[in-house]
Short mmCIF file of N, CA and C in Angstrom, two decimals:
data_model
loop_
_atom_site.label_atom_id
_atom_site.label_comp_id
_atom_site.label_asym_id
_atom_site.label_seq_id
_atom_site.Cartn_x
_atom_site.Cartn_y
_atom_site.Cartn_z
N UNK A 1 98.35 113.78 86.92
CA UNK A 1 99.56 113.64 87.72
C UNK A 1 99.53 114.70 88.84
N UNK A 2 99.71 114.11 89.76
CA UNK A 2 99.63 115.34 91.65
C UNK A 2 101.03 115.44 91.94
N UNK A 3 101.42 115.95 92.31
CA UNK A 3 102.85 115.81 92.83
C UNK A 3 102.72 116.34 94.14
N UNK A 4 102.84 115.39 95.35
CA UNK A 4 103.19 115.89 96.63
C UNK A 4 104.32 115.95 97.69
N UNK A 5 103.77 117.16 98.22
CA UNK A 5 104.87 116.99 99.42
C UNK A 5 104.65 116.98 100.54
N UNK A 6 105.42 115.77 101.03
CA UNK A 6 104.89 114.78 102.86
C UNK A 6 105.67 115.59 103.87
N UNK A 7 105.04 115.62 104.68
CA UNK A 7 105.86 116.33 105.83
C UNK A 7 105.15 115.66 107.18
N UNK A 8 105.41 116.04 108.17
CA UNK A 8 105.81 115.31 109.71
C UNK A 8 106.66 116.05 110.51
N UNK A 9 105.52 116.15 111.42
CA UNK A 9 106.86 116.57 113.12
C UNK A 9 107.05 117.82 112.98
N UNK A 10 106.06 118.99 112.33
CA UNK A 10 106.67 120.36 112.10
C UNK A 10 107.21 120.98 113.76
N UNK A 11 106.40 120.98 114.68
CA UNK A 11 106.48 121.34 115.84
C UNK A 11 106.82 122.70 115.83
N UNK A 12 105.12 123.34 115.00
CA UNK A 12 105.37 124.84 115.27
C UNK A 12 106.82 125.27 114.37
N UNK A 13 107.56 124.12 113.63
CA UNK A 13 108.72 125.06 112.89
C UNK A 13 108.39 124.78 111.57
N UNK A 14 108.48 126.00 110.84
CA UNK A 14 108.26 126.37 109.40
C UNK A 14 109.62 127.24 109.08
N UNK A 15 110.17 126.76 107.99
CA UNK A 15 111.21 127.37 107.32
C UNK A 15 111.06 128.14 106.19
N UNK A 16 111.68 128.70 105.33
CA UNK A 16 111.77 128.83 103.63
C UNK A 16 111.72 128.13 103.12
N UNK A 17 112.96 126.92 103.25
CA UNK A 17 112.94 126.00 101.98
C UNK A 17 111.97 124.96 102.62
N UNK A 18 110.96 124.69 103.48
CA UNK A 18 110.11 123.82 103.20
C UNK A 18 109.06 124.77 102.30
N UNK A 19 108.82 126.05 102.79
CA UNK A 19 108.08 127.00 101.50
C UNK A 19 108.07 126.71 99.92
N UNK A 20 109.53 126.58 99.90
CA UNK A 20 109.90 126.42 98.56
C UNK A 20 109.51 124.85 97.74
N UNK A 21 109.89 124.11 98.81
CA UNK A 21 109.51 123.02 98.28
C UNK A 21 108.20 122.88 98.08
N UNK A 22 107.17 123.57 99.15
CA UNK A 22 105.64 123.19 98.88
C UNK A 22 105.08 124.11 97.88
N UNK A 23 105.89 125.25 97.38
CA UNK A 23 105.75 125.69 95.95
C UNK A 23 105.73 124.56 94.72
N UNK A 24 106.79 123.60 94.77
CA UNK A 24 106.93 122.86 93.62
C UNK A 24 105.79 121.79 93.39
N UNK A 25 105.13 121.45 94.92
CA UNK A 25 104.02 120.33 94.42
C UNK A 25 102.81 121.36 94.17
N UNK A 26 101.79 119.82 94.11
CA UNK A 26 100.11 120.54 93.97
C UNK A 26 99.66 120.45 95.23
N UNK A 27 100.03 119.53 95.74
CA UNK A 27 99.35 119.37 96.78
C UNK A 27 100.97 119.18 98.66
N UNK A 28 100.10 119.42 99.83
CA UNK A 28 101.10 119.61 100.91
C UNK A 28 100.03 118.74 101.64
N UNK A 29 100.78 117.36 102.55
CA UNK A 29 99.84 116.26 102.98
C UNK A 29 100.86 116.80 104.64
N UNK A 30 100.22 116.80 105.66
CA UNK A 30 101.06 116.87 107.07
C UNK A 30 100.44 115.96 107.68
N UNK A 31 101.48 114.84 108.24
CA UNK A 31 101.04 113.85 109.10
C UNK A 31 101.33 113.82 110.46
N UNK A 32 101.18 115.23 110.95
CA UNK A 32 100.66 116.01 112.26
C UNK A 32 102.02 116.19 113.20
N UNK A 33 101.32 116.56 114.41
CA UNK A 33 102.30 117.24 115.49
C UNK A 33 102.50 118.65 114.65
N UNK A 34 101.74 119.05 113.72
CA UNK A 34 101.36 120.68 113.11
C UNK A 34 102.86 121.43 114.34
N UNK A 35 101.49 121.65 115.75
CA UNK A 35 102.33 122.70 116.49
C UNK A 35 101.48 123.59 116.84
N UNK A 36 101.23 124.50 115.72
CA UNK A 36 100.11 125.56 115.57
C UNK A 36 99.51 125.97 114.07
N UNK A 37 98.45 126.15 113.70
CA UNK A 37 97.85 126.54 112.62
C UNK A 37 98.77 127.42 111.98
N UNK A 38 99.41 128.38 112.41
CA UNK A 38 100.13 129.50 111.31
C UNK A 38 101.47 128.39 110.65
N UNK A 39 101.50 127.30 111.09
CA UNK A 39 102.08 126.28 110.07
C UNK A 39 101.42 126.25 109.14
N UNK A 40 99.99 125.38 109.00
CA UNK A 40 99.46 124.87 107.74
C UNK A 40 98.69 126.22 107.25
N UNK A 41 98.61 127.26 108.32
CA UNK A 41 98.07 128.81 107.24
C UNK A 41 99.14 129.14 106.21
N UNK A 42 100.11 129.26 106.73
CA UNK A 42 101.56 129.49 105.93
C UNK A 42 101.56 128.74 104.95
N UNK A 43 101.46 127.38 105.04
CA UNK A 43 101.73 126.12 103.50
C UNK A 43 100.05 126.47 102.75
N UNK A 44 99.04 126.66 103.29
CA UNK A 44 97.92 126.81 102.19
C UNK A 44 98.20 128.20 101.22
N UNK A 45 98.83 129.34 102.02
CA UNK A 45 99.25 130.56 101.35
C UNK A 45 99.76 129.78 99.80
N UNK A 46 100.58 128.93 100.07
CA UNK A 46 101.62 128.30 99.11
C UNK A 46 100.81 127.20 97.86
N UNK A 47 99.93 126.40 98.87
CA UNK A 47 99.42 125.15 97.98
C UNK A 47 98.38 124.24 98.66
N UNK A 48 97.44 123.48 98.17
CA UNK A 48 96.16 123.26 99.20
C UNK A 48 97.27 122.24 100.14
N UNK A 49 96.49 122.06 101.70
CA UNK A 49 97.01 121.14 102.60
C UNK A 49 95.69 120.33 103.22
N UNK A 50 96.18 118.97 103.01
CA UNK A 50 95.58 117.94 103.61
C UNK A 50 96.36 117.46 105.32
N UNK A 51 95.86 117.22 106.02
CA UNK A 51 96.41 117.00 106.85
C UNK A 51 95.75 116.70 108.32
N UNK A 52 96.53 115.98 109.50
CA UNK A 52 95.68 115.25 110.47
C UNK A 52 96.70 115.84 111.81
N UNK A 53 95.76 115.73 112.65
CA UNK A 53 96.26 116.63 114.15
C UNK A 53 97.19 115.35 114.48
N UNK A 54 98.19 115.82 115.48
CA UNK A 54 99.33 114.44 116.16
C UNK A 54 98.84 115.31 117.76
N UNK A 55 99.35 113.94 118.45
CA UNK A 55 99.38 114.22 120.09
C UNK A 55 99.85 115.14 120.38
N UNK A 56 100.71 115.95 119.90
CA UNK A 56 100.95 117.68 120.65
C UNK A 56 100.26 118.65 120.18
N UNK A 57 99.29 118.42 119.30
CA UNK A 57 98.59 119.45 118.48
C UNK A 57 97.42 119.57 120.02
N UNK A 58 96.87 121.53 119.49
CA UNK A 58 95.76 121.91 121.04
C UNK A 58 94.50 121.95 120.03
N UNK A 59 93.60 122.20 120.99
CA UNK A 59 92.79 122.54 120.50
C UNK A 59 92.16 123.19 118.97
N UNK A 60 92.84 123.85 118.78
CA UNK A 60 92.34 125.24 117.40
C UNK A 60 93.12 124.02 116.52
N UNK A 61 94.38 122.92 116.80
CA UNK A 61 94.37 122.39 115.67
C UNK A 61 93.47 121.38 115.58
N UNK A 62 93.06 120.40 116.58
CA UNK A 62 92.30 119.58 116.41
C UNK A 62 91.03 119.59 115.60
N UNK A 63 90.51 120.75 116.00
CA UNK A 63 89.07 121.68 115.33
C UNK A 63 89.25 121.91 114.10
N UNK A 64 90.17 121.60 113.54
CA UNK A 64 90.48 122.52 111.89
C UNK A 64 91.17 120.77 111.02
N UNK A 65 91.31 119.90 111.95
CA UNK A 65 92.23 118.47 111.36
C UNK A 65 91.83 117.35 111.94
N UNK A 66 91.33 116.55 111.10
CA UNK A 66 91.10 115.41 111.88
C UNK A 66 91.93 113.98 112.39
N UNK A 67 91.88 112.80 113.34
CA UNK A 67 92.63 112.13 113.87
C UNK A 67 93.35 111.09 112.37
N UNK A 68 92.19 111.06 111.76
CA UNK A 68 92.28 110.28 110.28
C UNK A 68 92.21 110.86 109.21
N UNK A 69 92.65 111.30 108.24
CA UNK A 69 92.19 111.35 106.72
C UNK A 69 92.33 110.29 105.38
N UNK A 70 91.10 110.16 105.35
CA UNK A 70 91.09 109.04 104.09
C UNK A 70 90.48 109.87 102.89
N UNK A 71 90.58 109.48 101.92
CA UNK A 71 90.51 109.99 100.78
C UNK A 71 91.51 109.13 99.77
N UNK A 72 90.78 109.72 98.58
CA UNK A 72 91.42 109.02 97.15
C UNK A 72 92.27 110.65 96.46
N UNK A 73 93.13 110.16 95.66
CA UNK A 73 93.67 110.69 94.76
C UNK A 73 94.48 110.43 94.11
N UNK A 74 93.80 110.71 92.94
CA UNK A 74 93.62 110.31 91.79
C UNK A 74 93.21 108.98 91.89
N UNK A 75 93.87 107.58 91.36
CA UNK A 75 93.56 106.59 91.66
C UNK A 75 93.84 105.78 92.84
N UNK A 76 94.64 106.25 93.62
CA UNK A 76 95.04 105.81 95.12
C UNK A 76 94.41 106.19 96.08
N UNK A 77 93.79 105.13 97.08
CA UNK A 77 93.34 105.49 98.10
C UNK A 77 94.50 105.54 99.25
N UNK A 78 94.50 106.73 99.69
CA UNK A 78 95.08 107.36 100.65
C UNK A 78 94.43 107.20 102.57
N UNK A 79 95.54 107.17 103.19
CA UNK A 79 94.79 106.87 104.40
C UNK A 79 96.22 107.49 105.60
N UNK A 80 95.81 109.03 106.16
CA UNK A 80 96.86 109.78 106.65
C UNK A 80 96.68 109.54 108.40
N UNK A 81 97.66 109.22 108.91
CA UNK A 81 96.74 109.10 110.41
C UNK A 81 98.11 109.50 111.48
N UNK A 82 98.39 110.19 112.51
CA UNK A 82 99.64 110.31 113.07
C UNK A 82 100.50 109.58 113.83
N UNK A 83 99.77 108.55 114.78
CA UNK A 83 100.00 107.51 115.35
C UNK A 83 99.30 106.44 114.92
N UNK A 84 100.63 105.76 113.72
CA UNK A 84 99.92 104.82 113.05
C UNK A 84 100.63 103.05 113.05
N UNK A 85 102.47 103.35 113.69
CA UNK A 85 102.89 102.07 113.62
C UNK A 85 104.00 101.69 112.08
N UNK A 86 103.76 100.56 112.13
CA UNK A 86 104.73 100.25 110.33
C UNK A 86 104.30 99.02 110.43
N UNK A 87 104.29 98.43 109.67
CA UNK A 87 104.35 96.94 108.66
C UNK A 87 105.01 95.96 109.87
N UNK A 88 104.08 95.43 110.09
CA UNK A 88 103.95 94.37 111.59
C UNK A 88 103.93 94.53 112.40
N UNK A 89 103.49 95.97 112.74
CA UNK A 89 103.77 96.73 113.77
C UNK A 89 102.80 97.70 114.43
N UNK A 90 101.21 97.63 113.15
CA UNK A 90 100.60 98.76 113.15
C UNK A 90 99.92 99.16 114.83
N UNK A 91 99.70 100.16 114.96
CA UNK A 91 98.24 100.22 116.27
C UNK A 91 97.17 99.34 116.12
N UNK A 92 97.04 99.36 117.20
CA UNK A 92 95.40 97.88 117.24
C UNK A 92 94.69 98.78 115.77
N UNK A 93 94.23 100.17 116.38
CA UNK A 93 93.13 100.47 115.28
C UNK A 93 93.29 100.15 114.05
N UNK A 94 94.48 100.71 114.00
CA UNK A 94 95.01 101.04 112.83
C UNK A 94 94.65 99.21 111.83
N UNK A 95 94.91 98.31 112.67
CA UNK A 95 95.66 97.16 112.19
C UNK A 95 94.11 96.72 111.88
N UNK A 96 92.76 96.89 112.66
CA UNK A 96 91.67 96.84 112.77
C UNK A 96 91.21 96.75 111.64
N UNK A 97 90.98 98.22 111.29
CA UNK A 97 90.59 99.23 110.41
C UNK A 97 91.36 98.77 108.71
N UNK A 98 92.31 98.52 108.92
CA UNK A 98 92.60 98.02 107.42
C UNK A 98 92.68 96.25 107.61
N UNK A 99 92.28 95.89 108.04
CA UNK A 99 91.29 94.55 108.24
C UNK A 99 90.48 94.84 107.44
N UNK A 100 89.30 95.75 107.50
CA UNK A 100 88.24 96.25 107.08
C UNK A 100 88.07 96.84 105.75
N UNK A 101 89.22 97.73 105.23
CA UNK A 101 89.40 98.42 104.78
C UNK A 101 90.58 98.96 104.61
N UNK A 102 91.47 98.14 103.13
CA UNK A 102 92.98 99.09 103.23
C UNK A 102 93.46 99.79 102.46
N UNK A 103 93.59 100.97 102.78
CA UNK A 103 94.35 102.17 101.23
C UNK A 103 95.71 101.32 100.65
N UNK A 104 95.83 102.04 99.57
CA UNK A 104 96.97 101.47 99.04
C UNK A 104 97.80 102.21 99.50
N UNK A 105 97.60 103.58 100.14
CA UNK A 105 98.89 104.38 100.82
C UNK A 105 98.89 104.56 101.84
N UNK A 106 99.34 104.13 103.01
CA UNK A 106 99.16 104.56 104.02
C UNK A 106 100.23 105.35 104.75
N UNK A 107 99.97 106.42 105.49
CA UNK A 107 100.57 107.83 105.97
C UNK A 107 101.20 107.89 107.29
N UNK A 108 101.91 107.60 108.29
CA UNK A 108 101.83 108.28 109.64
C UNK A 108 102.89 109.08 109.51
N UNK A 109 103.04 109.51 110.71
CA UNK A 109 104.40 110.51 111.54
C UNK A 109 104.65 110.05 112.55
N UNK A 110 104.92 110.43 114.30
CA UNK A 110 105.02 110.04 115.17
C UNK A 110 106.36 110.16 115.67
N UNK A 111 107.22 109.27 114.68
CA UNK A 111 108.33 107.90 115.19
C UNK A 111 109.34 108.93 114.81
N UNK A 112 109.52 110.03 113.78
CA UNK A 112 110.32 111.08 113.92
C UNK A 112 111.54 110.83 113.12
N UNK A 113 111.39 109.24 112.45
CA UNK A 113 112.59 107.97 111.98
C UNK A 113 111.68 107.95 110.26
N UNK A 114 112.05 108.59 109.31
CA UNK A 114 111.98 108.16 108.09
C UNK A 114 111.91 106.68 107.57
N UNK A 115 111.01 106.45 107.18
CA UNK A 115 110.76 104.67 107.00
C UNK A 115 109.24 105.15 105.74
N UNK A 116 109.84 104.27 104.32
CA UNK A 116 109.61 103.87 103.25
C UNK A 116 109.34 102.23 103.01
N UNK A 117 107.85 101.73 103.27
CA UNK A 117 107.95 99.98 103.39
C UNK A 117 107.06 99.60 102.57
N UNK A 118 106.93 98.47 101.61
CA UNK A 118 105.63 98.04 101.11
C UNK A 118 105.35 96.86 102.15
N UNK A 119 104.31 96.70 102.41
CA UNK A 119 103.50 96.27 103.28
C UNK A 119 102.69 94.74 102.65
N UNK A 120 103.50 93.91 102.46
CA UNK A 120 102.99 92.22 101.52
C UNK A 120 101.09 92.04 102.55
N UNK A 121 101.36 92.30 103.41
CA UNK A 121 99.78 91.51 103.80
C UNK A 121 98.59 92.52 103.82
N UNK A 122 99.25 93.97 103.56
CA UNK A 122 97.82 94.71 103.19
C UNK A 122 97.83 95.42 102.02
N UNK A 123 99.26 94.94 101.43
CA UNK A 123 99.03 95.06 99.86
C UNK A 123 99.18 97.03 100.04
N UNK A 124 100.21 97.34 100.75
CA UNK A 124 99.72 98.87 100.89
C UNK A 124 101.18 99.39 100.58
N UNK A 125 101.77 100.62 100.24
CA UNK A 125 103.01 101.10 100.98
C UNK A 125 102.97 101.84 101.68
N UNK A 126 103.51 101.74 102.79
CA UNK A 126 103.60 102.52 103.91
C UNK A 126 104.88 103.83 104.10
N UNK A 127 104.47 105.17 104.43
CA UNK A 127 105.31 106.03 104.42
C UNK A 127 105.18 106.85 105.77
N UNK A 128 106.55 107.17 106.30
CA UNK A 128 106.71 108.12 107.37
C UNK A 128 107.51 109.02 106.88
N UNK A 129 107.47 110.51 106.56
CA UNK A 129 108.37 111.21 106.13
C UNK A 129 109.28 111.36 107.33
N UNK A 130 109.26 111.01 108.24
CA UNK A 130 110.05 111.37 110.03
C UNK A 130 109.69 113.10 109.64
N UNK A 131 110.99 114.01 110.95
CA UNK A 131 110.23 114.91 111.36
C UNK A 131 111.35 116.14 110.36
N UNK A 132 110.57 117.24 109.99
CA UNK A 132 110.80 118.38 109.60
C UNK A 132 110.84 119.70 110.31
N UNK A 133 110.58 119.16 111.81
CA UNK A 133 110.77 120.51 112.71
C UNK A 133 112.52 120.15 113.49
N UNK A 134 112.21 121.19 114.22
CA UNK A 134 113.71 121.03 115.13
C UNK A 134 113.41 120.48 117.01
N UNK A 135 112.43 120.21 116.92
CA UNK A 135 111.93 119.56 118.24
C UNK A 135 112.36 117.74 118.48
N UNK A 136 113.01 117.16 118.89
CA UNK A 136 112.59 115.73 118.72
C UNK A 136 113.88 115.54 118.84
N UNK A 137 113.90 114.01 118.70
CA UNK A 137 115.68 113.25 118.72
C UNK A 137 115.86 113.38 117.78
N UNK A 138 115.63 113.36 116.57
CA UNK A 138 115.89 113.07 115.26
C UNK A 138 117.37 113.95 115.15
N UNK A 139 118.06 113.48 113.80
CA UNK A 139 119.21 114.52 114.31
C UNK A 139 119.16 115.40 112.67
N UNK A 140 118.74 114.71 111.61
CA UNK A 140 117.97 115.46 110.44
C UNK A 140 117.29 115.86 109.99
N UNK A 141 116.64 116.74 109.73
CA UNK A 141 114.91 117.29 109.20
C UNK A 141 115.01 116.65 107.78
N UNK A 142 113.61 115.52 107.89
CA UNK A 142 113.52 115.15 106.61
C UNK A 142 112.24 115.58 106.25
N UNK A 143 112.13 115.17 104.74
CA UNK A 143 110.33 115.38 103.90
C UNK A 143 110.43 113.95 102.83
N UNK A 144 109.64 113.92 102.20
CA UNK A 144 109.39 113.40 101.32
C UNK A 144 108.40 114.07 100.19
N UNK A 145 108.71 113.93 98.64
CA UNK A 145 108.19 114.28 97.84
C UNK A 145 108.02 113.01 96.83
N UNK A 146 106.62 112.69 96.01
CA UNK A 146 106.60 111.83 94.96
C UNK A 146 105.27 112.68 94.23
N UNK A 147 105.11 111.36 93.53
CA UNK A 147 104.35 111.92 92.53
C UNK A 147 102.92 110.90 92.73
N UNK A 148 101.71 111.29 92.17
CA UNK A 148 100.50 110.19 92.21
C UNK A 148 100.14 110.03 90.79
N UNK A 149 100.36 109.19 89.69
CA UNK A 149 100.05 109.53 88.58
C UNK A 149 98.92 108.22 88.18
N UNK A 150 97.39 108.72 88.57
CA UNK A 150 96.67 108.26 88.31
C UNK A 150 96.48 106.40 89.27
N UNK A 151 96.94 105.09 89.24
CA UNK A 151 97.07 104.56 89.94
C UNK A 151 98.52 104.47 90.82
N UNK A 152 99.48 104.84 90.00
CA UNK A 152 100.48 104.68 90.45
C UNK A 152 101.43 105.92 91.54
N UNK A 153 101.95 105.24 92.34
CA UNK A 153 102.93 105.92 93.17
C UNK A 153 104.23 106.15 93.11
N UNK A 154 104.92 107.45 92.39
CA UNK A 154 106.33 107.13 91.67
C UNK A 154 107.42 108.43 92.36
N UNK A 155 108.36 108.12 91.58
CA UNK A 155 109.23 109.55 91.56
C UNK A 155 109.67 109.78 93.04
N UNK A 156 109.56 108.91 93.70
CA UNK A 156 109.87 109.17 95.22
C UNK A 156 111.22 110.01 96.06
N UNK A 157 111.03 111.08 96.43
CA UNK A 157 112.27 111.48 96.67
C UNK A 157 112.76 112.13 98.21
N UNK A 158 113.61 111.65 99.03
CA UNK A 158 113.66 111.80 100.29
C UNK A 158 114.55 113.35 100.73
N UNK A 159 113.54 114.28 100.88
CA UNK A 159 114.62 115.76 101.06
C UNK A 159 115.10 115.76 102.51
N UNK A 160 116.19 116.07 102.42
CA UNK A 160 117.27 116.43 103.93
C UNK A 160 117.19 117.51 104.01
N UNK A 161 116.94 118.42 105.20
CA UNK A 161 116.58 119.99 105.33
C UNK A 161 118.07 120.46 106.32
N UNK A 162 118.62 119.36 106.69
CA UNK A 162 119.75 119.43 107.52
C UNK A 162 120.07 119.49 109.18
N UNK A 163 120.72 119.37 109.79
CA UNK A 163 120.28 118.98 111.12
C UNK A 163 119.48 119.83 111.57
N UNK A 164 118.88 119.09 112.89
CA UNK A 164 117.96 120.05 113.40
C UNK A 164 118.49 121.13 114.38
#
């Protein structure tokens, strides 16, 4: 059993209680717009981080995160990407690429709008935690936390960090 915590849209802002929260999982997944590395230096202090550069990320993050992360865990294949779309909606690539090949989880950020979807034609669920920094329209800092227990995806829980 993994227990993670999703995040999105930091924009260079790191708090306490996202600290706290990335104390409680095993693992910290960021589906980009980082900001700057002393974000995800700060959350590895805490707990390992997986995670993929977004369009405002510079250089030093790009070099350290890539545009995609795929990977399995535990029994779920995972697939983290920042500009990724939703369920009829995806990017060409995106929509391409799991043509080819589709995780059962798939990851973005971007849209800054919290959206939880299962996905009937690629058999996937799709998650955007929206954004956890104070940059953006959004008018709440959200996260998301669940659990991976072996095939399954459970325990899903949507944290409010409070306006931005």
């Amino acid at each position: 059993m993994t227990k993670i915590l999703l995040l999105s849209d930091t924009h260079n802002h790191l708090d306490d209680r996202i600290l706290d929260y990335a104390g409680q999982a095993d693992e910290v997944w960021h589906a980009g717009d980082i900001g700057s590395l002393a974000v995800t230096d700060a959350l590895g202090e805490v707990k390992p981080v997986r995670g993929v550069y977004g369009n405002i990320d510079g250089a030093e993050v790009r070099r350290e995160f890539p545009l995609d992360n795929r990977f399995k865990c535990e029994g779920v294949a995972v697939w983290i990407t920042h500009i990724g779309g939703y369920p009829g909606r995806y990017q060409k690539r995106v929509r391409e690429a799991m043509m080819l090949r589709s995780p059962k989880l798939f990851i973005c950020g971007h849209s800054h709008i919290l959206k939880v979807q299962y996905d009937k034609r690629f058999n996937l669920l799709h998650m955007n935690p929206g954004a956890c920094g104070k940059v953006g329209f959004h008018k709440v800092r959200t996260m998301l936390r669940f659990v991976i227990d072996g095939a399954d995806i459970k325990d899903l829980e949507v944290i409010e960090l409070g306006q931005r």
